[in-house]
């Protein structure tokens, strides 16, 4: 099973929603750090390996929060050290938000 399918199954989001979340996360990373525009990201690509310092990471997380209408910084900052963990956190929080809103 590929990573998108695994994450989709884990969070209850559709495969398309999970892929869209990954696409949005990578778009935000590239917008915050334009030098990564042509960089290929993998699930296990660590932010520190990309040269993303703590200031860039906070900016990325705030932009992700705004884009998805979720709150990462207050609850899950230590869980986000790679592109895959960022996507996983986003998918989990989006799924939780839907459940809380009664749209599951």
PDB file of N, CA and C in Angstrom:
ATOM      1  N   UNK A   1       0.853  -1.173   0.000  1.00  0.00           N
ATOM      2  CA  UNK A   1       0.000   0.000   0.000  1.00  0.00           C
ATOM      3  C   UNK A   1       0.901   1.241   0.000  1.00  0.00           C
ATOM      4  N   UNK A   2       0.580   2.230  -0.819  1.00  0.00           N
ATOM      5  CA  UNK A   2       1.401   3.438  -0.873  1.00  0.00           C
ATOM      6  C   UNK A   2       1.085   4.371   0.301  1.00  0.00           C
ATOM      7  N   UNK A   3       1.905   5.399   0.456  1.00  0.00           N
ATOM      8  CA  UNK A   3       1.785   6.288   1.617  1.00  0.00           C
ATOM      9  C   UNK A   3       0.486   7.075   1.628  1.00  0.00           C
ATOM     10  N   UNK A   4       0.010   7.493   0.460  1.00  0.00           N
ATOM     11  CA  UNK A   4      -1.253   8.230   0.394  1.00  0.00           C
ATOM     12  C   UNK A   4      -2.399   7.326   0.842  1.00  0.00           C
ATOM     13  N   UNK A   5      -2.433   6.103   0.354  1.00  0.00           N
ATOM     14  CA  UNK A   5      -3.488   5.157   0.746  1.00  0.00           C
ATOM     15  C   UNK A   5      -3.424   4.845   2.233  1.00  0.00           C
ATOM     16  N   UNK A   6      -2.224   4.634   2.749  1.00  0.00           N
ATOM     17  CA  UNK A   6      -2.057   4.343   4.172  1.00  0.00           C
ATOM     18  C   UNK A   6      -2.556   5.497   5.020  1.00  0.00           C
ATOM     19  N   UNK A   7      -2.163   6.710   4.651  1.00  0.00           N
ATOM     20  CA  UNK A   7      -2.587   7.890   5.403  1.00  0.00           C
ATOM     21  C   UNK A   7      -4.082   8.113   5.277  1.00  0.00           C
ATOM     22  N   UNK A   8      -4.624   7.885   4.108  1.00  0.00           N
ATOM     23  CA  UNK A   8      -6.059   8.024   3.890  1.00  0.00           C
ATOM     24  C   UNK A   8      -6.834   7.053   4.780  1.00  0.00           C
ATOM     25  N   UNK A   9      -6.367   5.816   4.818  1.00  0.00           N
ATOM     26  CA  UNK A   9      -7.012   4.803   5.650  1.00  0.00           C
ATOM     27  C   UNK A   9      -6.905   5.161   7.136  1.00  0.00           C
ATOM     28  N   UNK A  10      -5.771   5.664   7.522  1.00  0.00           N
ATOM     29  CA  UNK A  10      -5.501   6.010   8.924  1.00  0.00           C
ATOM     30  C   UNK A  10      -6.386   7.160   9.415  1.00  0.00           C
ATOM     31  N   UNK A  11      -6.642   8.147   8.534  1.00  0.00           N
ATOM     32  CA  UNK A  11      -7.359   9.350   8.956  1.00  0.00           C
ATOM     33  C   UNK A  11      -8.837   9.353   8.580  1.00  0.00           C
ATOM     34  N   UNK A  12      -9.215   8.515   7.626  1.00  0.00           N
ATOM     35  CA  UNK A  12     -10.603   8.499   7.183  1.00  0.00           C
ATOM     36  C   UNK A  12     -10.897   9.499   6.080  1.00  0.00           C
ATOM     37  N   UNK A  13      -9.887  10.232   5.650  1.00  0.00           N
ATOM     38  CA  UNK A  13     -10.073  11.131   4.512  1.00  0.00           C
ATOM     39  C   UNK A  13      -9.959  10.318   3.233  1.00  0.00           C
ATOM     40  N   UNK A  14     -10.571  10.818   2.170  1.00  0.00           N
ATOM     41  CA  UNK A  14     -10.456  10.111   0.901  1.00  0.00           C
ATOM     42  C   UNK A  14      -9.025  10.214   0.381  1.00  0.00           C
ATOM     43  N   UNK A  15      -8.701   9.356  -0.547  1.00  0.00           N
ATOM     44  CA  UNK A  15      -7.375   9.383  -1.162  1.00  0.00           C
ATOM     45  C   UNK A  15      -7.139  10.739  -1.839  1.00  0.00           C
ATOM     46  N   UNK A  16      -8.151  11.262  -2.507  1.00  0.00           N
ATOM     47  CA  UNK A  16      -8.039  12.555  -3.169  1.00  0.00           C
ATOM     48  C   UNK A  16      -7.802  13.689  -2.185  1.00  0.00           C
ATOM     49  N   UNK A  17      -8.524  13.654  -1.053  1.00  0.00           N
ATOM     50  CA  UNK A  17      -8.332  14.684  -0.027  1.00  0.00           C
ATOM     51  C   UNK A  17      -6.923  14.598   0.572  1.00  0.00           C
ATOM     52  N   UNK A  18      -6.443  13.391   0.762  1.00  0.00           N
ATOM     53  CA  UNK A  18      -5.111  13.199   1.314  1.00  0.00           C
ATOM     54  C   UNK A  18      -4.052  13.704   0.345  1.00  0.00           C
ATOM     55  N   UNK A  19      -4.214  13.397  -0.943  1.00  0.00           N
ATOM     56  CA  UNK A  19      -3.276  13.887  -1.951  1.00  0.00           C
ATOM     57  C   UNK A  19      -3.319  15.410  -2.026  1.00  0.00           C
ATOM     58  N   UNK A  20      -4.516  15.985  -1.939  1.00  0.00           N
ATOM     59  CA  UNK A  20      -4.656  17.447  -1.955  1.00  0.00           C
ATOM     60  C   UNK A  20      -3.962  18.084  -0.755  1.00  0.00           C
ATOM     61  N   UNK A  21      -4.057  17.437   0.398  1.00  0.00           N
ATOM     62  CA  UNK A  21      -3.376  17.951   1.595  1.00  0.00           C
ATOM     63  C   UNK A  21      -1.865  17.934   1.390  1.00  0.00           C
ATOM     64  N   UNK A  22      -1.342  16.847   0.847  1.00  0.00           N
ATOM     65  CA  UNK A  22       0.094  16.759   0.576  1.00  0.00           C
ATOM     66  C   UNK A  22       0.521  17.826  -0.430  1.00  0.00           C
ATOM     67  N   UNK A  23      -0.274  18.007  -1.474  1.00  0.00           N
ATOM     68  CA  UNK A  23       0.037  19.031  -2.477  1.00  0.00           C
ATOM     69  C   UNK A  23       0.052  20.424  -1.859  1.00  0.00           C
ATOM     70  N   UNK A  24      -0.911  20.699  -0.989  1.00  0.00           N
ATOM     71  CA  UNK A  24      -0.975  22.019  -0.338  1.00  0.00           C
ATOM     72  C   UNK A  24       0.211  22.225   0.600  1.00  0.00           C
ATOM     73  N   UNK A  25       0.574  21.202   1.358  1.00  0.00           N
ATOM     74  CA  UNK A  25       1.711  21.305   2.267  1.00  0.00           C
ATOM     75  C   UNK A  25       2.987  21.600   1.482  1.00  0.00           C
ATOM     76  N   UNK A  26       3.218  20.882   0.387  1.00  0.00           N
ATOM     77  CA  UNK A  26       4.435  21.115  -0.399  1.00  0.00           C
ATOM     78  C   UNK A  26       4.407  22.484  -1.075  1.00  0.00           C
ATOM     79  N   UNK A  27       3.231  22.938  -1.501  1.00  0.00           N
ATOM     80  CA  UNK A  27       3.110  24.268  -2.090  1.00  0.00           C
ATOM     81  C   UNK A  27       3.482  25.342  -1.065  1.00  0.00           C
ATOM     82  N   UNK A  28       3.011  25.180   0.150  1.00  0.00           N
ATOM     83  CA  UNK A  28       3.304  26.145   1.214  1.00  0.00           C
ATOM     84  C   UNK A  28       4.794  26.138   1.544  1.00  0.00           C
ATOM     85  N   UNK A  29       5.395  24.966   1.629  1.00  0.00           N
ATOM     86  CA  UNK A  29       6.836  24.881   1.894  1.00  0.00           C
ATOM     87  C   UNK A  29       7.608  25.647   0.828  1.00  0.00           C
ATOM     88  N   UNK A  30       7.238  25.446  -0.416  1.00  0.00           N
ATOM     89  CA  UNK A  30       7.941  26.122  -1.521  1.00  0.00           C
ATOM     90  C   UNK A  30       7.690  27.622  -1.523  1.00  0.00           C
ATOM     91  N   UNK A  31       6.518  28.035  -1.102  1.00  0.00           N
ATOM     92  CA  UNK A  31       6.213  29.473  -1.043  1.00  0.00           C
ATOM     93  C   UNK A  31       7.021  30.148   0.065  1.00  0.00           C
ATOM     94  N   UNK A  32       7.139  29.473   1.208  1.00  0.00           N
ATOM     95  CA  UNK A  32       7.890  30.042   2.331  1.00  0.00           C
ATOM     96  C   UNK A  32       9.390  30.013   2.055  1.00  0.00           C
ATOM     97  N   UNK A  33       9.854  28.963   1.400  1.00  0.00           N
ATOM     98  CA  UNK A  33      11.289  28.833   1.097  1.00  0.00           C
ATOM     99  C   UNK A  33      11.456  28.587  -0.403  1.00  0.00           C
ATOM    100  N   UNK A  34      11.427  29.665  -1.189  1.00  0.00           N
ATOM    101  CA  UNK A  34      11.458  29.548  -2.653  1.00  0.00           C
ATOM    102  C   UNK A  34      12.666  28.784  -3.207  1.00  0.00           C
ATOM    103  N   UNK A  35      13.751  28.711  -2.467  1.00  0.00           N
ATOM    104  CA  UNK A  35      14.918  27.964  -2.957  1.00  0.00           C
ATOM    105  C   UNK A  35      14.611  26.472  -3.110  1.00  0.00           C
ATOM    106  N   UNK A  36      13.476  26.012  -2.569  1.00  0.00           N
ATOM    107  CA  UNK A  36      13.087  24.599  -2.661  1.00  0.00           C
ATOM    108  C   UNK A  36      12.110  24.331  -3.803  1.00  0.00           C
ATOM    109  N   UNK A  37      11.907  25.316  -4.664  1.00  0.00           N
ATOM    110  CA  UNK A  37      10.921  25.196  -5.738  1.00  0.00           C
ATOM    111  C   UNK A  37      11.106  23.936  -6.572  1.00  0.00           C
ATOM    112  N   UNK A  38      12.318  23.580  -6.888  1.00  0.00           N
ATOM    113  CA  UNK A  38      12.573  22.412  -7.738  1.00  0.00           C
ATOM    114  C   UNK A  38      12.969  21.168  -6.951  1.00  0.00           C
ATOM    115  N   UNK A  39      12.801  21.213  -5.647  1.00  0.00           N
ATOM    116  CA  UNK A  39      13.167  20.083  -4.793  1.00  0.00           C
ATOM    117  C   UNK A  39      12.026  19.081  -4.745  1.00  0.00           C
ATOM    118  N   UNK A  40      12.365  17.813  -4.874  1.00  0.00           N
ATOM    119  CA  UNK A  40      11.372  16.752  -4.744  1.00  0.00           C
ATOM    120  C   UNK A  40      11.272  16.361  -3.269  1.00  0.00           C
ATOM    121  N   UNK A  41      10.052  16.312  -2.755  1.00  0.00           N
ATOM    122  CA  UNK A  41       9.828  15.941  -1.364  1.00  0.00           C
ATOM    123  C   UNK A  41       9.342  14.505  -1.283  1.00  0.00           C
ATOM    124  N   UNK A  42       9.769  13.818  -0.245  1.00  0.00           N
ATOM    125  CA  UNK A  42       9.302  12.470   0.049  1.00  0.00           C
ATOM    126  C   UNK A  42       8.707  12.476   1.450  1.00  0.00           C
ATOM    127  N   UNK A  43       7.976  11.441   1.766  1.00  0.00           N
ATOM    128  CA  UNK A  43       7.328  11.350   3.072  1.00  0.00           C
ATOM    129  C   UNK A  43       8.322  11.542   4.212  1.00  0.00           C
ATOM    130  N   UNK A  44       9.508  10.980   4.065  1.00  0.00           N
ATOM    131  CA  UNK A  44      10.493  11.032   5.147  1.00  0.00           C
ATOM    132  C   UNK A  44      11.494  12.181   5.011  1.00  0.00           C
ATOM    133  N   UNK A  45      11.257  13.113   4.087  1.00  0.00           N
ATOM    134  CA  UNK A  45      12.156  14.256   3.942  1.00  0.00           C
ATOM    135  C   UNK A  45      12.036  15.150   5.166  1.00  0.00           C
ATOM    136  N   UNK A  46      13.133  15.280   5.885  1.00  0.00           N
ATOM    137  CA  UNK A  46      13.139  16.077   7.116  1.00  0.00           C
ATOM    138  C   UNK A  46      13.334  17.551   6.791  1.00  0.00           C
ATOM    139  N   UNK A  47      12.661  18.398   7.565  1.00  0.00           N
ATOM    140  CA  UNK A  47      12.777  19.839   7.359  1.00  0.00           C
ATOM    141  C   UNK A  47      14.214  20.315   7.566  1.00  0.00           C
ATOM    142  N   UNK A  48      14.907  19.774   8.551  1.00  0.00           N
ATOM    143  CA  UNK A  48      16.288  20.215   8.781  1.00  0.00           C
ATOM    144  C   UNK A  48      17.195  19.838   7.611  1.00  0.00           C
ATOM    145  N   UNK A  49      16.916  18.729   6.951  1.00  0.00           N
ATOM    146  CA  UNK A  49      17.697  18.333   5.779  1.00  0.00           C
ATOM    147  C   UNK A  49      17.452  19.264   4.591  1.00  0.00           C
ATOM    148  N   UNK A  50      16.309  19.953   4.606  1.00  0.00           N
ATOM    149  CA  UNK A  50      15.987  20.918   3.558  1.00  0.00           C
ATOM    150  C   UNK A  50      16.529  22.310   3.877  1.00  0.00           C
ATOM    151  N   UNK A  51      17.168  22.440   5.042  1.00  0.00           N
ATOM    152  CA  UNK A  51      17.677  23.749   5.440  1.00  0.00           C
ATOM    153  C   UNK A  51      16.596  24.654   5.988  1.00  0.00           C
ATOM    154  N   UNK A  52      15.509  24.056   6.437  1.00  0.00           N
ATOM    155  CA  UNK A  52      14.408  24.830   7.021  1.00  0.00           C
ATOM    156  C   UNK A  52      14.692  24.995   8.511  1.00  0.00           C
ATOM    157  N   UNK A  53      14.939  26.234   8.911  1.00  0.00           N
ATOM    158  CA  UNK A  53      15.214  26.516  10.316  1.00  0.00           C
ATOM    159  C   UNK A  53      13.901  26.705  11.078  1.00  0.00           C
ATOM    160  N   UNK A  54      14.000  26.940  12.366  1.00  0.00           N
ATOM    161  CA  UNK A  54      12.797  27.034  13.204  1.00  0.00           C
ATOM    162  C   UNK A  54      11.893  28.189  12.790  1.00  0.00           C
ATOM    163  N   UNK A  55      12.454  29.295  12.353  1.00  0.00           N
ATOM    164  CA  UNK A  55      11.632  30.423  11.914  1.00  0.00           C
ATOM    165  C   UNK A  55      10.844  30.069  10.658  1.00  0.00           C
ATOM    166  N   UNK A  56      11.508  29.423   9.696  1.00  0.00           N
ATOM    167  CA  UNK A  56      10.795  28.981   8.494  1.00  0.00           C
ATOM    168  C   UNK A  56       9.724  27.948   8.853  1.00  0.00           C
ATOM    169  N   UNK A  57      10.042  27.048   9.768  1.00  0.00           N
ATOM    170  CA  UNK A  57       9.085  26.012  10.146  1.00  0.00           C
ATOM    171  C   UNK A  57       7.845  26.621  10.788  1.00  0.00           C
ATOM    172  N   UNK A  58       8.039  27.573  11.675  1.00  0.00           N
ATOM    173  CA  UNK A  58       6.882  28.237  12.294  1.00  0.00           C
ATOM    174  C   UNK A  58       6.045  28.938  11.233  1.00  0.00           C
ATOM    175  N   UNK A  59       6.697  29.600  10.294  1.00  0.00           N
ATOM    176  CA  UNK A  59       5.975  30.273   9.208  1.00  0.00           C
ATOM    177  C   UNK A  59       5.199  29.257   8.374  1.00  0.00           C
ATOM    178  N   UNK A  60       5.828  28.138   8.048  1.00  0.00           N
ATOM    179  CA  UNK A  60       5.148  27.083   7.292  1.00  0.00           C
ATOM    180  C   UNK A  60       3.928  26.583   8.059  1.00  0.00           C
ATOM    181  N   UNK A  61       4.097  26.322   9.333  1.00  0.00           N
ATOM    182  CA  UNK A  61       2.986  25.802  10.135  1.00  0.00           C
ATOM    183  C   UNK A  61       1.846  26.806  10.253  1.00  0.00           C
ATOM    184  N   UNK A  62       2.170  28.082  10.431  1.00  0.00           N
ATOM    185  CA  UNK A  62       1.114  29.101  10.488  1.00  0.00           C
ATOM    186  C   UNK A  62       0.367  29.186   9.156  1.00  0.00           C
ATOM    187  N   UNK A  63       1.096  29.090   8.049  1.00  0.00           N
ATOM    188  CA  UNK A  63       0.436  29.133   6.740  1.00  0.00           C
ATOM    189  C   UNK A  63      -0.434  27.896   6.520  1.00  0.00           C
ATOM    190  N   UNK A  64       0.030  26.747   6.975  1.00  0.00           N
ATOM    191  CA  UNK A  64      -0.782  25.528   6.895  1.00  0.00           C
ATOM    192  C   UNK A  64      -2.055  25.695   7.719  1.00  0.00           C
ATOM    193  N   UNK A  65      -1.908  26.233   8.935  1.00  0.00           N
ATOM    194  CA  UNK A  65      -3.083  26.466   9.788  1.00  0.00           C
ATOM    195  C   UNK A  65      -4.105  27.347   9.081  1.00  0.00           C
ATOM    196  N   UNK A  66      -3.629  28.426   8.503  1.00  0.00           N
ATOM    197  CA  UNK A  66      -4.528  29.359   7.820  1.00  0.00           C
ATOM    198  C   UNK A  66      -5.195  28.692   6.618  1.00  0.00           C
ATOM    199  N   UNK A  67      -4.431  27.966   5.849  1.00  0.00           N
ATOM    200  CA  UNK A  67      -4.946  27.317   4.638  1.00  0.00           C
ATOM    201  C   UNK A  67      -6.047  26.305   4.973  1.00  0.00           C
ATOM    202  N   UNK A  68      -5.816  25.504   6.007  1.00  0.00           N
ATOM    203  CA  UNK A  68      -6.752  24.424   6.343  1.00  0.00           C
ATOM    204  C   UNK A  68      -7.735  24.774   7.456  1.00  0.00           C
ATOM    205  N   UNK A  69      -7.547  25.905   8.122  1.00  0.00           N
ATOM    206  CA  UNK A  69      -8.436  26.269   9.223  1.00  0.00           C
ATOM    207  C   UNK A  69      -8.281  25.349  10.427  1.00  0.00           C
ATOM    208  N   UNK A  70      -7.046  24.953  10.714  1.00  0.00           N
ATOM    209  CA  UNK A  70      -6.757  24.055  11.837  1.00  0.00           C
ATOM    210  C   UNK A  70      -5.713  24.703  12.743  1.00  0.00           C
ATOM    211  N   UNK A  71      -5.452  24.084  13.886  1.00  0.00           N
ATOM    212  CA  UNK A  71      -4.445  24.594  14.809  1.00  0.00           C
ATOM    213  C   UNK A  71      -3.397  23.517  15.069  1.00  0.00           C
ATOM    214  N   UNK A  72      -2.194  23.744  14.543  1.00  0.00           N
ATOM    215  CA  UNK A  72      -1.087  22.805  14.735  1.00  0.00           C
ATOM    216  C   UNK A  72      -0.179  23.281  15.859  1.00  0.00           C
ATOM    217  N   UNK A  73       0.176  24.544  15.829  1.00  0.00           N
ATOM    218  CA  UNK A  73       1.217  25.078  16.704  1.00  0.00           C
ATOM    219  C   UNK A  73       0.906  24.850  18.178  1.00  0.00           C
ATOM    220  N   UNK A  74      -0.333  24.984  18.576  1.00  0.00           N
ATOM    221  CA  UNK A  74      -0.691  24.816  19.976  1.00  0.00           C
ATOM    222  C   UNK A  74      -0.596  23.372  20.451  1.00  0.00           C
ATOM    223  N   UNK A  75      -0.725  22.427  19.543  1.00  0.00           N
ATOM    224  CA  UNK A  75      -0.861  21.036  19.972  1.00  0.00           C
ATOM    225  C   UNK A  75       0.197  20.085  19.445  1.00  0.00           C
ATOM    226  N   UNK A  76       0.733  20.322  18.268  1.00  0.00           N
ATOM    227  CA  UNK A  76       1.462  19.259  17.612  1.00  0.00           C
ATOM    228  C   UNK A  76       2.832  19.661  17.057  1.00  0.00           C
ATOM    229  N   UNK A  77       3.413  20.711  17.518  1.00  0.00           N
ATOM    230  CA  UNK A  77       4.657  21.197  16.933  1.00  0.00           C
ATOM    231  C   UNK A  77       5.777  20.164  17.002  1.00  0.00           C
ATOM    232  N   UNK A  78       5.890  19.450  18.090  1.00  0.00           N
ATOM    233  CA  UNK A  78       6.972  18.470  18.237  1.00  0.00           C
ATOM    234  C   UNK A  78       6.804  17.265  17.313  1.00  0.00           C
ATOM    235  N   UNK A  79       5.583  17.063  16.800  1.00  0.00           N
ATOM    236  CA  UNK A  79       5.313  15.924  15.929  1.00  0.00           C
ATOM    237  C   UNK A  79       5.703  16.187  14.482  1.00  0.00           C
ATOM    238  N   UNK A  80       6.080  17.415  14.165  1.00  0.00           N
ATOM    239  CA  UNK A  80       6.263  17.793  12.769  1.00  0.00           C
ATOM    240  C   UNK A  80       7.743  18.043  12.477  1.00  0.00           C
ATOM    241  N   UNK A  81       8.438  17.002  12.044  1.00  0.00           N
ATOM    242  CA  UNK A  81       9.856  17.151  11.691  1.00  0.00           C
ATOM    243  C   UNK A  81      10.128  16.763  10.240  1.00  0.00           C
ATOM    244  N   UNK A  82       9.116  16.246   9.545  1.00  0.00           N
ATOM    245  CA  UNK A  82       9.289  15.862   8.148  1.00  0.00           C
ATOM    246  C   UNK A  82       8.050  16.260   7.352  1.00  0.00           C
ATOM    247  N   UNK A  83       8.201  16.222   6.046  1.00  0.00           N
ATOM    248  CA  UNK A  83       7.080  16.544   5.150  1.00  0.00           C
ATOM    249  C   UNK A  83       5.928  15.579   5.404  1.00  0.00           C
ATOM    250  N   UNK A  84       6.231  14.303   5.546  1.00  0.00           N
ATOM    251  CA  UNK A  84       5.193  13.305   5.797  1.00  0.00           C
ATOM    252  C   UNK A  84       4.472  13.525   7.111  1.00  0.00           C
ATOM    253  N   UNK A  85       5.216  13.893   8.147  1.00  0.00           N
ATOM    254  CA  UNK A  85       4.582  14.154   9.443  1.00  0.00           C
ATOM    255  C   UNK A  85       3.712  15.396   9.378  1.00  0.00           C
ATOM    256  N   UNK A  86       4.128  16.390   8.609  1.00  0.00           N
ATOM    257  CA  UNK A  86       3.292  17.585   8.429  1.00  0.00           C
ATOM    258  C   UNK A  86       1.985  17.200   7.741  1.00  0.00           C
ATOM    259  N   UNK A  87       2.087  16.403   6.689  1.00  0.00           N
ATOM    260  CA  UNK A  87       0.888  15.969   5.972  1.00  0.00           C
ATOM    261  C   UNK A  87      -0.004  15.109   6.858  1.00  0.00           C
ATOM    262  N   UNK A  88       0.602  14.210   7.597  1.00  0.00           N
ATOM    263  CA  UNK A  88      -0.156  13.339   8.499  1.00  0.00           C
ATOM    264  C   UNK A  88      -0.884  14.160   9.569  1.00  0.00           C
ATOM    265  N   UNK A  89      -0.198  15.145  10.122  1.00  0.00           N
ATOM    266  CA  UNK A  89      -0.803  16.014  11.131  1.00  0.00           C
ATOM    267  C   UNK A  89      -1.965  16.790  10.536  1.00  0.00           C
ATOM    268  N   UNK A  90      -1.775  17.337   9.341  1.00  0.00           N
ATOM    269  CA  UNK A  90      -2.844  18.078   8.667  1.00  0.00           C
ATOM    270  C   UNK A  90      -4.049  17.172   8.444  1.00  0.00           C
ATOM    271  N   UNK A  91      -3.836  15.995   7.890  1.00  0.00           N
ATOM    272  CA  UNK A  91      -4.951  15.084   7.608  1.00  0.00           C
ATOM    273  C   UNK A  91      -5.692  14.696   8.880  1.00  0.00           C
ATOM    274  N   UNK A  92      -4.942  14.402   9.926  1.00  0.00           N
ATOM    275  CA  UNK A  92      -5.568  14.022  11.198  1.00  0.00           C
ATOM    276  C   UNK A  92      -6.405  15.168  11.757  1.00  0.00           C
ATOM    277  N   UNK A  93      -5.851  16.383  11.736  1.00  0.00           N
ATOM    278  CA  UNK A  93      -6.573  17.534  12.287  1.00  0.00           C
ATOM    279  C   UNK A  93      -7.774  17.925  11.434  1.00  0.00           C
ATOM    280  N   UNK A  94      -7.671  17.779  10.118  1.00  0.00           N
ATOM    281  CA  UNK A  94      -8.817  18.042   9.242  1.00  0.00           C
ATOM    282  C   UNK A  94      -9.921  17.029   9.536  1.00  0.00           C
ATOM    283  N   UNK A  95      -9.557  15.762   9.703  1.00  0.00           N
ATOM    284  CA  UNK A  95     -10.544  14.727  10.028  1.00  0.00           C
ATOM    285  C   UNK A  95     -11.188  15.006  11.385  1.00  0.00           C
ATOM    286  N   UNK A  96     -10.384  15.398  12.379  1.00  0.00           N
ATOM    287  CA  UNK A  96     -10.929  15.734  13.704  1.00  0.00           C
ATOM    288  C   UNK A  96     -11.869  16.927  13.622  1.00  0.00           C
ATOM    289  N   UNK A  97     -11.496  17.907  12.832  1.00  0.00           N
ATOM    290  CA  UNK A  97     -12.335  19.102  12.664  1.00  0.00           C
ATOM    291  C   UNK A  97     -13.692  18.711  12.055  1.00  0.00           C
ATOM    292  N   UNK A  98     -13.667  17.842  11.071  1.00  0.00           N
ATOM    293  CA  UNK A  98     -14.922  17.395  10.449  1.00  0.00           C
ATOM    294  C   UNK A  98     -15.803  16.663  11.449  1.00  0.00           C
ATOM    295  N   UNK A  99     -15.185  15.792  12.249  1.00  0.00           N
ATOM    296  CA  UNK A  99     -15.960  15.077  13.262  1.00  0.00           C
ATOM    297  C   UNK A  99     -16.587  16.043  14.260  1.00  0.00           C
ATOM    298  N   UNK A 100     -15.811  17.031  14.669  1.00  0.00           N
ATOM    299  CA  UNK A 100     -16.304  18.020  15.626  1.00  0.00           C
ATOM    300  C   UNK A 100     -17.443  18.848  15.041  1.00  0.00           C
ATOM    301  N   UNK A 101     -17.395  19.052  13.738  1.00  0.00           N
ATOM    302  CA  UNK A 101     -18.438  19.833  13.064  1.00  0.00           C
ATOM    303  C   UNK A 101     -19.605  18.948  12.626  1.00  0.00           C
ATOM    304  N   UNK A 102     -19.485  17.634  12.855  1.00  0.00           N
ATOM    305  CA  UNK A 102     -20.563  16.734  12.504  1.00  0.00           C
ATOM    306  C   UNK A 102     -20.666  16.424  11.020  1.00  0.00           C
ATOM    307  N   UNK A 103     -19.531  16.558  10.296  1.00  0.00           N
ATOM    308  CA  UNK A 103     -19.544  16.306   8.854  1.00  0.00           C
ATOM    309  C   UNK A 103     -18.766  15.061   8.490  1.00  0.00           C
ATOM    310  N   UNK A 104     -18.614  14.164   9.394  1.00  0.00           N
ATOM    311  CA  UNK A 104     -17.804  12.956   9.104  1.00  0.00           C
ATOM    312  C   UNK A 104     -18.517  12.041   8.147  1.00  0.00           C
TER     313      UNK A 104
END
